[in-house]
């Protein structure tokens, strides 16, 4: 599949899906507290998305049951919402969610801290978010895909952390996952040339110690092999003549 370039009008149209995706992610953040289940967060997410006239982008995607991916501590991504998974003081939770509006998809994620979190784990989150912003800053015309991955990887590894290899960012449009793949590692100046009209999700997944992952028997949940925490942040970004334009914002 080739990269699908969006016109300025199409990028404008994508802003509404992005706005709702950002709104639901922010509102879920207000609900993070010990005792809440990830299924409750999922129900709230779907309600907010539908109230805004959207459809949950994740629900039914290759059979995924939820409107969010809820990934706690050593779960990297794709955690299935469950009434039996209850947030505890000191947990971190990556919530990944998106809305479809007028056929366009928004996709974003944030790792929330539940109460008082171990300082090393809090640092992992802070660094991962910084690495995302570093990657976003490279989403400019005439740049290369490798510039983004290199920027993310440099920030994460300078802090002693490791970036996940098996799961990567992606193009976004009328489909949640389009070309190109957007790795969180790479060489500056290498890879696909970035051009105006590309829309990509930049989403570093950063592990405390080992970058290695394992997938659980449910077919979705991805965890760190060493059982240590992982953080995950994501925004949908359009590459424009004026620079990176964050679409998942209110
Ligand atoms: Mg994504």
PDB file of C-alpha atoms in Angstrom, residues 77-206:
ATOM      1  CA  UNK A  77       0.065  -1.677  24.329  1.00  0.00           C
ATOM      2  CA  UNK A  78      -3.229  -3.280  23.303  1.00  0.00           C
ATOM      3  CA  UNK A  79      -4.500  -4.137  26.791  1.00  0.00           C
ATOM      4  CA  UNK A  80      -8.131  -5.258  26.609  1.00  0.00           C
ATOM      5  CA  UNK A  81     -10.474  -3.342  28.932  1.00  0.00           C
ATOM      6  CA  UNK A  82     -11.739  -5.594  31.733  1.00  0.00           C
ATOM      7  CA  UNK A  83     -13.897  -5.302  34.829  1.00  0.00           C
ATOM      8  CA  UNK A  84     -11.244  -7.381  36.575  1.00  0.00           C
ATOM      9  CA  UNK A  85      -8.376  -4.996  35.876  1.00  0.00           C
ATOM     10  CA  UNK A  86      -8.585  -2.382  38.611  1.00  0.00           C
ATOM     11  CA  UNK A  87      -6.229   0.573  38.885  1.00  0.00           C
ATOM     12  CA  UNK A  88      -4.087   0.639  42.026  1.00  0.00           C
ATOM     13  CA  UNK A  89      -2.160   3.441  43.674  1.00  0.00           C
ATOM     14  CA  UNK A  90       1.258   3.655  41.991  1.00  0.00           C
ATOM     15  CA  UNK A  91       0.176   2.188  38.660  1.00  0.00           C
ATOM     16  CA  UNK A  92       0.749   3.782  35.297  1.00  0.00           C
ATOM     17  CA  UNK A  93      -1.781   3.263  32.527  1.00  0.00           C
ATOM     18  CA  UNK A  94      -1.408   3.933  28.830  1.00  0.00           C
ATOM     19  CA  UNK A  95      -4.776   4.763  27.355  1.00  0.00           C
ATOM     20  CA  UNK A  96      -4.925   4.665  23.572  1.00  0.00           C
ATOM     21  CA  UNK A  97      -8.138   5.764  21.906  1.00  0.00           C
ATOM     22  CA  UNK A  98      -9.568   7.304  18.803  1.00  0.00           C
ATOM     23  CA  UNK A  99     -12.733   8.434  17.100  1.00  0.00           C
ATOM     24  CA  UNK A 100     -13.995   8.181  13.544  1.00  0.00           C
ATOM     25  CA  UNK A 101     -15.901  11.228  12.322  1.00  0.00           C
ATOM     26  CA  UNK A 102     -17.037  11.747   8.737  1.00  0.00           C
ATOM     27  CA  UNK A 103     -14.941   8.730   7.830  1.00  0.00           C
ATOM     28  CA  UNK A 104     -11.701  10.191   9.191  1.00  0.00           C
ATOM     29  CA  UNK A 105      -9.760   8.659  12.050  1.00  0.00           C
ATOM     30  CA  UNK A 106      -8.025  10.277  15.027  1.00  0.00           C
ATOM     31  CA  UNK A 107      -5.597   8.242  17.125  1.00  0.00           C
ATOM     32  CA  UNK A 108      -3.852   9.264  20.336  1.00  0.00           C
ATOM     33  CA  UNK A 109      -2.477   7.887  23.591  1.00  0.00           C
ATOM     34  CA  UNK A 110      -1.270   9.126  26.952  1.00  0.00           C
ATOM     35  CA  UNK A 111       0.235   7.392  29.962  1.00  0.00           C
ATOM     36  CA  UNK A 112      -1.458   8.515  33.163  1.00  0.00           C
ATOM     37  CA  UNK A 113      -0.012   8.149  36.633  1.00  0.00           C
ATOM     38  CA  UNK A 114      -2.335   6.789  39.296  1.00  0.00           C
ATOM     39  CA  UNK A 115      -1.536   8.506  42.570  1.00  0.00           C
ATOM     40  CA  UNK A 116       2.023   8.411  43.868  1.00  0.00           C
ATOM     41  CA  UNK A 117       4.262   6.621  41.348  1.00  0.00           C
ATOM     42  CA  UNK A 118       7.829   5.365  41.837  1.00  0.00           C
ATOM     43  CA  UNK A 119      10.165   8.200  40.725  1.00  0.00           C
ATOM     44  CA  UNK A 120      11.979   5.999  38.195  1.00  0.00           C
ATOM     45  CA  UNK A 121       8.672   5.052  36.615  1.00  0.00           C
ATOM     46  CA  UNK A 122       7.521   8.659  36.598  1.00  0.00           C
ATOM     47  CA  UNK A 123      10.782   9.528  34.851  1.00  0.00           C
ATOM     48  CA  UNK A 124      10.127   6.831  32.241  1.00  0.00           C
ATOM     49  CA  UNK A 125       6.813   8.509  31.478  1.00  0.00           C
ATOM     50  CA  UNK A 126       8.289  11.999  31.321  1.00  0.00           C
ATOM     51  CA  UNK A 127      11.118  10.912  29.025  1.00  0.00           C
ATOM     52  CA  UNK A 128       8.753   8.975  26.754  1.00  0.00           C
ATOM     53  CA  UNK A 129       6.549  12.030  26.340  1.00  0.00           C
ATOM     54  CA  UNK A 130       9.620  14.155  25.611  1.00  0.00           C
ATOM     55  CA  UNK A 131      10.740  11.617  23.024  1.00  0.00           C
ATOM     56  CA  UNK A 132       7.355  11.882  21.326  1.00  0.00           C
ATOM     57  CA  UNK A 133       7.696  15.668  21.078  1.00  0.00           C
ATOM     58  CA  UNK A 134      11.220  15.289  19.705  1.00  0.00           C
ATOM     59  CA  UNK A 135       9.863  12.957  17.040  1.00  0.00           C
ATOM     60  CA  UNK A 136       7.004  15.305  16.220  1.00  0.00           C
ATOM     61  CA  UNK A 137       9.441  18.178  15.714  1.00  0.00           C
ATOM     62  CA  UNK A 138      10.989  16.198  12.849  1.00  0.00           C
ATOM     63  CA  UNK A 139       7.671  15.716  11.021  1.00  0.00           C
ATOM     64  CA  UNK A 140       8.426  18.351   8.403  1.00  0.00           C
ATOM     65  CA  UNK A 141       8.528  18.419   4.598  1.00  0.00           C
ATOM     66  CA  UNK A 142      11.867  17.306   3.148  1.00  0.00           C
ATOM     67  CA  UNK A 143      12.758  15.490   6.357  1.00  0.00           C
ATOM     68  CA  UNK A 144      13.147  11.719   6.435  1.00  0.00           C
ATOM     69  CA  UNK A 145      11.263   9.073   8.323  1.00  0.00           C
ATOM     70  CA  UNK A 146      14.534   8.117  10.011  1.00  0.00           C
ATOM     71  CA  UNK A 147      14.800  11.612  11.498  1.00  0.00           C
ATOM     72  CA  UNK A 148      11.684  10.937  13.545  1.00  0.00           C
ATOM     73  CA  UNK A 149      12.810   7.545  14.806  1.00  0.00           C
ATOM     74  CA  UNK A 150      16.287   8.809  15.521  1.00  0.00           C
ATOM     75  CA  UNK A 151      14.981  11.738  17.558  1.00  0.00           C
ATOM     76  CA  UNK A 152      12.736   9.468  19.641  1.00  0.00           C
ATOM     77  CA  UNK A 153      15.425   6.856  20.183  1.00  0.00           C
ATOM     78  CA  UNK A 154      18.097   9.402  21.125  1.00  0.00           C
ATOM     79  CA  UNK A 155      15.992  10.913  23.908  1.00  0.00           C
ATOM     80  CA  UNK A 156      14.874   7.545  25.266  1.00  0.00           C
ATOM     81  CA  UNK A 157      18.300   5.937  25.231  1.00  0.00           C
ATOM     82  CA  UNK A 158      20.085   8.984  26.652  1.00  0.00           C
ATOM     83  CA  UNK A 159      17.962   8.425  29.751  1.00  0.00           C
ATOM     84  CA  UNK A 160      18.901   4.737  29.848  1.00  0.00           C
ATOM     85  CA  UNK A 161      15.590   3.424  28.494  1.00  0.00           C
ATOM     86  CA  UNK A 162      14.830   1.266  25.454  1.00  0.00           C
ATOM     87  CA  UNK A 163      12.405   1.756  22.578  1.00  0.00           C
ATOM     88  CA  UNK A 164      10.123  -1.041  21.474  1.00  0.00           C
ATOM     89  CA  UNK A 165      10.904  -2.399  18.007  1.00  0.00           C
ATOM     90  CA  UNK A 166       7.996  -4.692  17.153  1.00  0.00           C
ATOM     91  CA  UNK A 167       5.301  -2.013  17.374  1.00  0.00           C
ATOM     92  CA  UNK A 168       5.551   1.307  15.575  1.00  0.00           C
ATOM     93  CA  UNK A 169       3.639   4.404  14.560  1.00  0.00           C
ATOM     94  CA  UNK A 170       1.745   4.553  11.279  1.00  0.00           C
ATOM     95  CA  UNK A 171      -0.042   6.605   8.688  1.00  0.00           C
ATOM     96  CA  UNK A 172      -3.570   7.735   9.600  1.00  0.00           C
ATOM     97  CA  UNK A 173      -6.465   8.731   7.355  1.00  0.00           C
ATOM     98  CA  UNK A 174      -9.702   7.023   6.459  1.00  0.00           C
ATOM     99  CA  UNK A 175      -8.040   3.958   7.926  1.00  0.00           C
ATOM    100  CA  UNK A 176      -6.479   3.863  11.367  1.00  0.00           C
ATOM    101  CA  UNK A 177      -3.375   2.137  10.085  1.00  0.00           C
ATOM    102  CA  UNK A 178      -2.006   3.289   6.744  1.00  0.00           C
ATOM    103  CA  UNK A 179       1.475   3.361   5.305  1.00  0.00           C
ATOM    104  CA  UNK A 180       4.094   4.311   6.199  1.00  0.00           C
ATOM    105  CA  UNK A 181       5.230   2.503   9.333  1.00  0.00           C
ATOM    106  CA  UNK A 182       6.803   5.052  11.661  1.00  0.00           C
ATOM    107  CA  UNK A 183       9.475   3.319  13.782  1.00  0.00           C
ATOM    108  CA  UNK A 184      10.690   4.848  17.022  1.00  0.00           C
ATOM    109  CA  UNK A 185      14.285   4.090  16.103  1.00  0.00           C
ATOM    110  CA  UNK A 186      16.403   4.788  13.071  1.00  0.00           C
ATOM    111  CA  UNK A 187      19.101   6.822  11.432  1.00  0.00           C
ATOM    112  CA  UNK A 188      18.829  10.535  10.799  1.00  0.00           C
ATOM    113  CA  UNK A 189      18.734  11.377   7.098  1.00  0.00           C
ATOM    114  CA  UNK A 190      17.598   7.868   6.113  1.00  0.00           C
ATOM    115  CA  UNK A 191      14.305   6.397   5.026  1.00  0.00           C
ATOM    116  CA  UNK A 192      11.237   7.703   3.252  1.00  0.00           C
ATOM    117  CA  UNK A 193      11.241  11.386   2.375  1.00  0.00           C
ATOM    118  CA  UNK A 194       8.528  13.280   4.248  1.00  0.00           C
ATOM    119  CA  UNK A 195       6.230  15.457   2.187  1.00  0.00           C
ATOM    120  CA  UNK A 196       3.412  17.876   2.800  1.00  0.00           C
ATOM    121  CA  UNK A 197       0.094  16.087   3.218  1.00  0.00           C
ATOM    122  CA  UNK A 198       1.348  12.993   5.018  1.00  0.00           C
ATOM    123  CA  UNK A 199      -0.555  12.296   8.219  1.00  0.00           C
ATOM    124  CA  UNK A 200       1.140  10.014  10.721  1.00  0.00           C
ATOM    125  CA  UNK A 201       0.681   8.773  14.271  1.00  0.00           C
ATOM    126  CA  UNK A 202       3.918   9.215  16.192  1.00  0.00           C
ATOM    127  CA  UNK A 203       3.773   6.894  19.166  1.00  0.00           C
ATOM    128  CA  UNK A 204       6.880   5.950  21.120  1.00  0.00           C
ATOM    129  CA  UNK A 205       6.608   2.894  23.346  1.00  0.00           C
ATOM    130  CA  UNK A 206       9.523   3.022  25.755  1.00  0.00           C
TER     131      UNK A 206
END
